[in-house]
Short mmCIF file of C-alpha atoms in Angstrom, two decimals:
data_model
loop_
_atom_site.label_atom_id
_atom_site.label_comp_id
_atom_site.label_asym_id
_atom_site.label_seq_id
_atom_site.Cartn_x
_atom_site.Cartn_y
_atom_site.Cartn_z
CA UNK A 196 -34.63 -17.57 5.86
CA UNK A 197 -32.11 -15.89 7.62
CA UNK A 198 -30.85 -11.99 7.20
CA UNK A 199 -27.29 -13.43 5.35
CA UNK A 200 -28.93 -15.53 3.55
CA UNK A 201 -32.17 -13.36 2.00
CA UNK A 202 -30.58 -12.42 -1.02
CA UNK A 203 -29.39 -15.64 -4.03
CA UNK A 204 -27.35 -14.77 -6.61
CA UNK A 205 -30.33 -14.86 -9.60
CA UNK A 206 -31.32 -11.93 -7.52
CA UNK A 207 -28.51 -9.57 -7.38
CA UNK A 208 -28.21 -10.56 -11.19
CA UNK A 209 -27.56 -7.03 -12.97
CA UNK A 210 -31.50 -5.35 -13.05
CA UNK A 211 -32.42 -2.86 -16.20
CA UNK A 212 -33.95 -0.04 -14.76
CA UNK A 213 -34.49 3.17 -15.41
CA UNK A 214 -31.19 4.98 -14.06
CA UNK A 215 -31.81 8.04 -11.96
CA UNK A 216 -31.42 11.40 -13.10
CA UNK A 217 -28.35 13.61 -12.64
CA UNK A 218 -29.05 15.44 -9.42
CA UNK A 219 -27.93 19.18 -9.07
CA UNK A 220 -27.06 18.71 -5.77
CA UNK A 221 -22.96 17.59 -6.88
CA UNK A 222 -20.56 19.43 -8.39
CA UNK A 223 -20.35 19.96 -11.97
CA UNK A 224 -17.38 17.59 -12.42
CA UNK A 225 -19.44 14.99 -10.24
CA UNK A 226 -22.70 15.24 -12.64
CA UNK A 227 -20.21 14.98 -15.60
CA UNK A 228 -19.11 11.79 -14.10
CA UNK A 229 -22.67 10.56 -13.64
CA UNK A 230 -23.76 11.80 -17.36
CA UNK A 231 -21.46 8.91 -18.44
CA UNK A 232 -23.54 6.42 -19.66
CA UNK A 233 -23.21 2.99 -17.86
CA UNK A 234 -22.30 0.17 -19.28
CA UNK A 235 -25.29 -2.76 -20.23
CA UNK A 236 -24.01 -5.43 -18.58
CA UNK A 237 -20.45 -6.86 -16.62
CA UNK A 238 -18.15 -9.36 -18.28
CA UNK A 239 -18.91 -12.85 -17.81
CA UNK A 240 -17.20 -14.79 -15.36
CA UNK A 241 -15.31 -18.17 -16.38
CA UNK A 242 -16.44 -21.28 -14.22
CA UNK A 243 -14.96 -21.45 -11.04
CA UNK A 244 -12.44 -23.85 -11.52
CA UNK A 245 -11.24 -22.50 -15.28
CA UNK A 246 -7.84 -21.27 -13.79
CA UNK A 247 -6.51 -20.32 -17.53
CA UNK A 248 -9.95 -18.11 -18.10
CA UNK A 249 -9.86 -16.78 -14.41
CA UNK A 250 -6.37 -15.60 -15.07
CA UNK A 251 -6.78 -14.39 -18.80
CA UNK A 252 -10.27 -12.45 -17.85
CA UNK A 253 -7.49 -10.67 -14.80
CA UNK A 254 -5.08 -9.62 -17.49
CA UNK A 255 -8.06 -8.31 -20.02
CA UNK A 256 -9.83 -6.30 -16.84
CA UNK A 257 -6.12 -4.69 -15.60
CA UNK A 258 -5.13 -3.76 -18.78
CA UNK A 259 -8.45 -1.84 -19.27
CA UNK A 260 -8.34 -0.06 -16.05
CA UNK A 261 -4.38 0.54 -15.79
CA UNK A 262 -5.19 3.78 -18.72
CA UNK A 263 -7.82 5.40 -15.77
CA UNK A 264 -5.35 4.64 -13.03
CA UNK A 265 -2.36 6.37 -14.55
CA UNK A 266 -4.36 9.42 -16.12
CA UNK A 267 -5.50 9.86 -11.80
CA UNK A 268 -2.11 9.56 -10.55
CA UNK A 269 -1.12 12.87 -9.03
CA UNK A 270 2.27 14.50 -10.75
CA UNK A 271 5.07 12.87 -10.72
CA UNK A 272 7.97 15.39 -8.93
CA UNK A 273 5.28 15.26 -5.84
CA UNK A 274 6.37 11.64 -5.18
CA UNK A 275 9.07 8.72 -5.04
CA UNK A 276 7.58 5.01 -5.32
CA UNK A 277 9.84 2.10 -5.21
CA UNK A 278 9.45 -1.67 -5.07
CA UNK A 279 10.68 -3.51 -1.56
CA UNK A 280 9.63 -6.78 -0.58
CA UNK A 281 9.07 -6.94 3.15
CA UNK A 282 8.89 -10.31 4.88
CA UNK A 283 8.81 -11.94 1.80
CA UNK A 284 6.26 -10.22 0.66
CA UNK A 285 5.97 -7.76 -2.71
CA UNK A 286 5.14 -3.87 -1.75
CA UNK A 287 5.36 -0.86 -2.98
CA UNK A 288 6.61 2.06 -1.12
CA UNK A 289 5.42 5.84 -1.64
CA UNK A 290 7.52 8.41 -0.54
CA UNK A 291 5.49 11.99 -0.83
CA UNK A 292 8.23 14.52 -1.84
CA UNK A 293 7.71 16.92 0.96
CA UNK A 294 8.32 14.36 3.67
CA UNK A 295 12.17 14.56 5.16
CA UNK A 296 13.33 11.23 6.10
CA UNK A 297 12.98 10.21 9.89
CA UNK A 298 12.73 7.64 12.16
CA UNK A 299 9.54 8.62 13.36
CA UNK A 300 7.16 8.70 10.66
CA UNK A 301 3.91 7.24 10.36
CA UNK A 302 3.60 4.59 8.31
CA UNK A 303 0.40 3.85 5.76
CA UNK A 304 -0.59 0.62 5.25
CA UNK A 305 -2.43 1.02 1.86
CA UNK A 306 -4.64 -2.14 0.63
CA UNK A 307 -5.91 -1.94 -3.21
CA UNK A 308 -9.25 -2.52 -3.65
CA UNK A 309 -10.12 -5.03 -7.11
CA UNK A 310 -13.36 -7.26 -6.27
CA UNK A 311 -10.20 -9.50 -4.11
CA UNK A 312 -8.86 -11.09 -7.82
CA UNK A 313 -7.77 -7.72 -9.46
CA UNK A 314 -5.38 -4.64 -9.34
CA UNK A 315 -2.24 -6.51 -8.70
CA UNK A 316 1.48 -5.55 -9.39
CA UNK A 317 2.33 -1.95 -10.58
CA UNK A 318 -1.88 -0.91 -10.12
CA UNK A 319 -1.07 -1.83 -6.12
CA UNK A 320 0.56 1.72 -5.93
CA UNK A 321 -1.58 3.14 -8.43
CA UNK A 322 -5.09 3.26 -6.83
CA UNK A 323 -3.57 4.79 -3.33
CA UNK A 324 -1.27 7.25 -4.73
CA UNK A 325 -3.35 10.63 -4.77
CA UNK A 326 -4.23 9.88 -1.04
CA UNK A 327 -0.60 8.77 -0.11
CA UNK A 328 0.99 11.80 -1.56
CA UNK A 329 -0.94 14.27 0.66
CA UNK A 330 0.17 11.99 4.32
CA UNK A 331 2.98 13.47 6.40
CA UNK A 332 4.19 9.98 6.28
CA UNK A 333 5.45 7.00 4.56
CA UNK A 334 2.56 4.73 2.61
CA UNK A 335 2.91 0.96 2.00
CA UNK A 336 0.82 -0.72 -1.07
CA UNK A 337 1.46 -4.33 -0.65
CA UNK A 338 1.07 -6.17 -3.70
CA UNK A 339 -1.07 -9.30 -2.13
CA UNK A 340 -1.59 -12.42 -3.60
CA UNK A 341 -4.91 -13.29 -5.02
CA UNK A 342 -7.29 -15.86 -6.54
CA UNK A 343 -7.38 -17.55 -9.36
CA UNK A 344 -3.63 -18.70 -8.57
CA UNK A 345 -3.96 -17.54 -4.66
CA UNK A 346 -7.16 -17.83 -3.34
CA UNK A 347 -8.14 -17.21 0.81
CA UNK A 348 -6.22 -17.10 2.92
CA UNK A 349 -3.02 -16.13 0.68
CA UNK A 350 -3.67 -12.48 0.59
CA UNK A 351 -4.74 -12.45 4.19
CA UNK A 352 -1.44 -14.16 5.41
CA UNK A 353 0.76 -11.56 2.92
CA UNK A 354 -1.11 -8.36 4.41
CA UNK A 355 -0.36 -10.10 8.28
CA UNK A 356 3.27 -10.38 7.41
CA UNK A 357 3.07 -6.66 6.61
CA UNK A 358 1.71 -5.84 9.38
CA UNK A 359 3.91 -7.29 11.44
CA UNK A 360 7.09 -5.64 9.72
CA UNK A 361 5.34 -2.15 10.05
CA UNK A 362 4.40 -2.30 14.25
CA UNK A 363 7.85 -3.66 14.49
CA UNK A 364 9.16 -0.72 12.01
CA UNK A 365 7.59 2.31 13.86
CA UNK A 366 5.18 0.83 16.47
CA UNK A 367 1.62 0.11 16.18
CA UNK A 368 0.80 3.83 17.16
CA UNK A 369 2.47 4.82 14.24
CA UNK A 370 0.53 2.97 11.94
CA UNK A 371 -2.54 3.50 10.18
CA UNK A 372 -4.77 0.50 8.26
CA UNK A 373 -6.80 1.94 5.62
CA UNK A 374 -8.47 0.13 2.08
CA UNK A 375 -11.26 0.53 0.04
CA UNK A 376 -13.34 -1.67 -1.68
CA UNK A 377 -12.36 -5.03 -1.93
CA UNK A 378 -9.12 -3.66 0.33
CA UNK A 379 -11.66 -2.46 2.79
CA UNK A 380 -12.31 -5.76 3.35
CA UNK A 381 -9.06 -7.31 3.71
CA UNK A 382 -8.01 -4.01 6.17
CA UNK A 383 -10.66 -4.85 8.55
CA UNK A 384 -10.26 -8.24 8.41
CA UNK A 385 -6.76 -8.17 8.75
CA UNK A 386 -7.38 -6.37 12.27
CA UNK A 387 -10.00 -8.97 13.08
CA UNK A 388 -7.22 -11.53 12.41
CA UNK A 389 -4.43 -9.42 14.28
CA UNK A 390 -6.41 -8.94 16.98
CA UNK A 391 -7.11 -13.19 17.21
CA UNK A 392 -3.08 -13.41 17.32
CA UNK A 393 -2.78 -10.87 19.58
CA UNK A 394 -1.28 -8.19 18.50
CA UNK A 395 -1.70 -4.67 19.19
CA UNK A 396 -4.29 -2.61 17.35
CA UNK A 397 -3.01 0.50 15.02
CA UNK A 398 -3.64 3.88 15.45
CA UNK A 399 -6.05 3.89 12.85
CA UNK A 400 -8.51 2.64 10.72
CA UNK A 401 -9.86 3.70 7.34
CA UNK A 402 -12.57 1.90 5.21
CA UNK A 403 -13.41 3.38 2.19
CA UNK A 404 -16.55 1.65 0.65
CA UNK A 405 -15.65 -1.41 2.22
CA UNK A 406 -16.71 -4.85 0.96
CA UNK A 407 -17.13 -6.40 4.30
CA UNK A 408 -20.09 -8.82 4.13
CA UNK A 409 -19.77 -11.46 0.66
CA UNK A 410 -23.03 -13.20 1.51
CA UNK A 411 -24.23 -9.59 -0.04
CA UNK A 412 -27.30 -9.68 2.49
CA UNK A 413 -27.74 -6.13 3.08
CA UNK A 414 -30.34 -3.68 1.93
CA UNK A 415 -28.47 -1.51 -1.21
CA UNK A 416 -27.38 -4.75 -2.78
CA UNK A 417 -30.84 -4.85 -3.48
CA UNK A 418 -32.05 -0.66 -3.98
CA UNK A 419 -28.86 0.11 -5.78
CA UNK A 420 -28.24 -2.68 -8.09
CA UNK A 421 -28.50 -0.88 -11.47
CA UNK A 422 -27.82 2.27 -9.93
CA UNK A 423 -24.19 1.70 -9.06
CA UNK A 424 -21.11 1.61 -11.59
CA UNK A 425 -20.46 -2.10 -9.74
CA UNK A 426 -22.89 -3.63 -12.23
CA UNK A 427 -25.22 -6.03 -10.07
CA UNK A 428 -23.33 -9.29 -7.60
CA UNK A 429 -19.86 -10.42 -6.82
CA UNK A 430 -21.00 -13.71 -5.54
CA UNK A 431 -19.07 -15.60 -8.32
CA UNK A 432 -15.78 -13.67 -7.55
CA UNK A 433 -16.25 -13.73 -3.64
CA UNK A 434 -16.51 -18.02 -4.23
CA UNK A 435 -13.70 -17.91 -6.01
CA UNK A 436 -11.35 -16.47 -3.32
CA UNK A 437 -13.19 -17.84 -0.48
CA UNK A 438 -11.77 -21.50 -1.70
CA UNK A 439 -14.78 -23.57 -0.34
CA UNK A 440 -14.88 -21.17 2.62
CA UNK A 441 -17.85 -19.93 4.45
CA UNK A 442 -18.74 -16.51 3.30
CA UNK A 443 -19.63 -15.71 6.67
CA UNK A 444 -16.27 -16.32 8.52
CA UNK A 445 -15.17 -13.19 10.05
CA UNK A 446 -11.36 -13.25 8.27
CA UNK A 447 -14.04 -13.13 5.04
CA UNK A 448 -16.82 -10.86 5.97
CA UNK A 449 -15.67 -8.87 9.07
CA UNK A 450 -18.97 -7.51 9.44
CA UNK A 451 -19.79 -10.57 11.45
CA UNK A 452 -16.96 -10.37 13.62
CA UNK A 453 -16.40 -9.88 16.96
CA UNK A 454 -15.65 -6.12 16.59
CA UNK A 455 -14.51 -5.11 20.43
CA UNK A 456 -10.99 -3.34 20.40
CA UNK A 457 -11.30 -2.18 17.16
CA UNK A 458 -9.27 1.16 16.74
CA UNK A 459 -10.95 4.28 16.23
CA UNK A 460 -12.48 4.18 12.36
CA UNK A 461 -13.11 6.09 9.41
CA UNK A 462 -15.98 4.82 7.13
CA UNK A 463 -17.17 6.40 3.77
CA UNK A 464 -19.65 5.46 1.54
CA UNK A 465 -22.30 7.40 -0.97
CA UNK A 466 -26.06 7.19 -1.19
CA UNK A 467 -25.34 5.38 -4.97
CA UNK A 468 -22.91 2.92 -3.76
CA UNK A 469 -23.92 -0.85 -4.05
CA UNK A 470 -22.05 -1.30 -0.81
CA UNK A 471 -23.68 1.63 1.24
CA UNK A 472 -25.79 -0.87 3.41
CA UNK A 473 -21.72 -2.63 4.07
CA UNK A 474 -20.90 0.67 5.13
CA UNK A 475 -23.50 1.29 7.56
CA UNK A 476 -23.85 -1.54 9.06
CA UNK A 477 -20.38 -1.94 9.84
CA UNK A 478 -20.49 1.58 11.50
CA UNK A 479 -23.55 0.94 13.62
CA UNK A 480 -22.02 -2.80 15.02
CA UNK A 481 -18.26 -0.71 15.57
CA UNK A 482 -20.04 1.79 17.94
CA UNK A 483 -22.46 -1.42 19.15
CA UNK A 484 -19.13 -2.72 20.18
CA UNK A 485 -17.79 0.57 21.59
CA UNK A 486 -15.27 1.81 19.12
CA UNK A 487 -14.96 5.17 17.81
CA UNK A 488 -16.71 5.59 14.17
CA UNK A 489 -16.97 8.26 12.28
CA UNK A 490 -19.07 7.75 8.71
CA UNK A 491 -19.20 9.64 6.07
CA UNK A 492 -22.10 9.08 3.32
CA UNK A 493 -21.67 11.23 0.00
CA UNK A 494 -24.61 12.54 -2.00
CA UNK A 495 -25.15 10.69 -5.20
CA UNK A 496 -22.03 9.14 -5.07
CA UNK A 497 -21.07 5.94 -6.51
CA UNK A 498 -18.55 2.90 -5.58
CA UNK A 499 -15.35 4.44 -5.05
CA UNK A 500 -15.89 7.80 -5.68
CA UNK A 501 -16.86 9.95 -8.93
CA UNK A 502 -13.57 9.27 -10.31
CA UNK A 503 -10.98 11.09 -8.46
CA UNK A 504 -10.74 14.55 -9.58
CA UNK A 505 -13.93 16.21 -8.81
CA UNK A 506 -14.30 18.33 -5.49
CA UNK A 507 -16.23 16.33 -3.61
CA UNK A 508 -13.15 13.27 -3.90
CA UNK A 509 -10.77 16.16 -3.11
CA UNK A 510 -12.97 16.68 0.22
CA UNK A 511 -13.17 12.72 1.01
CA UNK A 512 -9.11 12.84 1.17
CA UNK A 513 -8.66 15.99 2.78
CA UNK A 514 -11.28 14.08 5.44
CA UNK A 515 -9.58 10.46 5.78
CA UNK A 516 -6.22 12.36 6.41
CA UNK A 517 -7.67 14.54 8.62
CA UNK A 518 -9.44 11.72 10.40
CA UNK A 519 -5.67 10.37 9.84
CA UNK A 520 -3.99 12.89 11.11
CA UNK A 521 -6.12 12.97 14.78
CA UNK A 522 -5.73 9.68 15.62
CA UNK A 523 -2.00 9.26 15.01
CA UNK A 524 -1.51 12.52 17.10
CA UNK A 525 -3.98 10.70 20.15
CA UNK A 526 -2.24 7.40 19.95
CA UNK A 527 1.28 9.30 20.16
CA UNK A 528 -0.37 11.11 23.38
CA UNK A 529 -1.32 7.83 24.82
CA UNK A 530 1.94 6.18 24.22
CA UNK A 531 4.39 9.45 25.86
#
C-alpha cells in the first residue's frame, strides 16, 4: 500500500473522541473560540451524481455561513467592492479606501476557499475582505465556477483566464497568488498549471491552510480528525469536482507536482488543523525543489483560523502582508 493511498474513506469517517482541552497558551478570544462546542457530526452528502441534492445541500450550507461572513467583514467606509467580469469571467474587485488610484499597483489575486463546491457569488469577496482591506493594492476575488454544475477543470480554466488578465494588467511582478483552504488549492495549482503553459511566475505566493493533496494521505488527516472544526474526510466532495479524475494529478493535488520555479511562498497552518500535515509537506517539497518557503504553524489553531477577530488572526494578516509586502518590493528590484 502506497503513502497516497494508506488512508480509505471508512477511515477518515468523523471519529468521537474525547476533544482536547482548552489550552492557556492562546488568547482569551482564541480559547473562547475553542470553548464552542463542536458540532456531532457533518451533513450528509447526496450521491454523487444527485445534481438537484448537490446543488440544494450548496444553497442550505451558503446560506448558513453567509450570517458569519458578513458579521467578519471589516467596516464598510474602509472599502469599495464592485462586480467586473474579466475575460469572461465573474470577479469581484476590492478597492481598500486608503489606496489612491494608479497605474502601478499591485494586484491580489484572492481565491475563496469552500471544500471546491461552496462560497460562490457575493461570499467570493466576503471571505478575503479583512485581508484585502489592509494591502497597499488592488484585490481580485474571482467568483469561479464549481461542481455540482461545474466540476474540474471549470474553476481551474476561470482562475487561468484571471490570471492572464492580471500579468497583462500590471505584470506578473505585480501580482500576488494567495488562497486558503480549498482556494489554497486551486492557487497553487493554478501556478502548477501556469507554469505548464508557460507563463511567468508572480511575485508571490500565499497558502493559507491549503488543501493540496485530495487522496487525504497525510499524517493529521488521521491525529486531528475529531479535533478539527472540518469534521472528519472530504473524499466525497473532492470526487465530485475531480469528475472521474485522478486525485493525484498535479492541477488536483499540487502537492505531487513538479514544484521547481515556484515563487517565493507563504504557508500557514495550526497544530489543530486537519490539513496541517498538507501544509507541511508542501513546505518541505517547495524548499526540496529550491523555492523560498516560509511556514507558519499556529498553536492550537484550527482550519482557517479561530474565527477572524482574535489576536492571533490579526497577527496571521499582519504576517501574509508582510510576507506580501517583501516579495512585491524584491520582484520590483529584479524587474528595474
Amino acid at each position: 500500500m502506497t503513502d497516497i493511498d494508506r488512508h480509505t474513506s471508512d477511515e477518515l469517517a468523523p471519529v468521537r473522541r474525547s476533544h482536547p482541552p482548552v489550552p492557556r497558551s492562546v488568547s482569551e478570544q482564541a480559547q473562547r473560540m475553542l470553548s464552542v462546542p463542536a458540532a456531532e457530526e457533518a451533513s450528509p452528502y447526496p450521491e454523487l451524481k444527485d445534481t438537484a441534492a448537490w446543488a440544494a445541500h450548496v444553497e442550505m450550507l451558503d446560506t448558513v455561513v453567509r450570517p458569519f461572513c458578513e458579521a467578519a467583514l471589516p467596516a464598510a467606509e474602509s472599502f469599495e467592492v464592485r462586480a467586473q467580469e474579466i475575460n469572461g469571467v465573474a470577479n469581484f474587485v476590492i478597492h481598500p479606501a486608503h489606496l489612491p488610484q494608479a497605474n502601478d499597483t499591485p494586484l491580489f489575486i484572492e481565491i475563496h476557499g469552500g471544500a471546491l463546491y461552496l462560497g460562490g457569488g457575493e461570499l467570493a469577496w466576503m471571505a478575503g475582505a479583512a485581508h484585502a482591506v489592509g494591502r497597499n493594492g488592488i484585490t481580485w476575488a474571482p467568483d469561479y465556477r464549481m461542481p455540482p454544475l461545474h466540476p474540474f477543470p471549470a474553476a481551474l480554466d476561470d482562475l487561468m483566464a484571471v490570471y492572464r488578465a492580471a500579468i497583462e494588467a500590471v505584470g506578473p511582478h505585480r501580482v500576488v497568488v494567495s488562497g486558503g483552504s480549498a482556494g489554497g488549492n486551486l492557487a497553487a495549482a493554478l501556478l502548477v498549471r501556469a507554469k505548464d503553459e508557460g507563463l511567468p511566475m508572480p511575485a508571490a505566493l500565499v497558502l493559507l491552510t491549503p488543501e493540496v493533496d485530495l487522496t487525504e494521505s497525510g499524517d493529521s488527516f488521521v491525529t486531528n480528525n475529531g479535533i478539527d472544526n472540518v469534521l472528519g474526510s472530504l473524499k466525497t466532495v473532492n470526487l465530485l469536482y475531480a469528475a472521474g479524475e485522478d486525485l493525484t494529478h498535479p492541477y488536483l493535488s499540487p502537492l505531487f507536482a513538479d514544484l521547481s520555479g515556484f515563487p517565493p511562498t507563504f504557508l500557514q497552518s495550526g497544530t489543530r488543523d486537519l490539513f496541517l500535515s498538507n501544509t507541511v509537506r508542501m513546505h518541505r517539497k517547495l524548499l526540496h525543489a529550491g523555492v523560498t518557503a516560509e511556514l507558519h504553524v499556529f498553536e492550537a489553531m484550527p482550519h482557517g483560523g479561530f474565527g477572524g477577530a482574535t489576536p492571533e488572526d490579526d497577527e496571521l494578516r499582519a504576517a501574509a502582508r508582510r510576507f506580501e509586502s517583501v516579495q512585491l518590493a524584491r520582484a520590483a528590484s529584479e524587474t528595474n
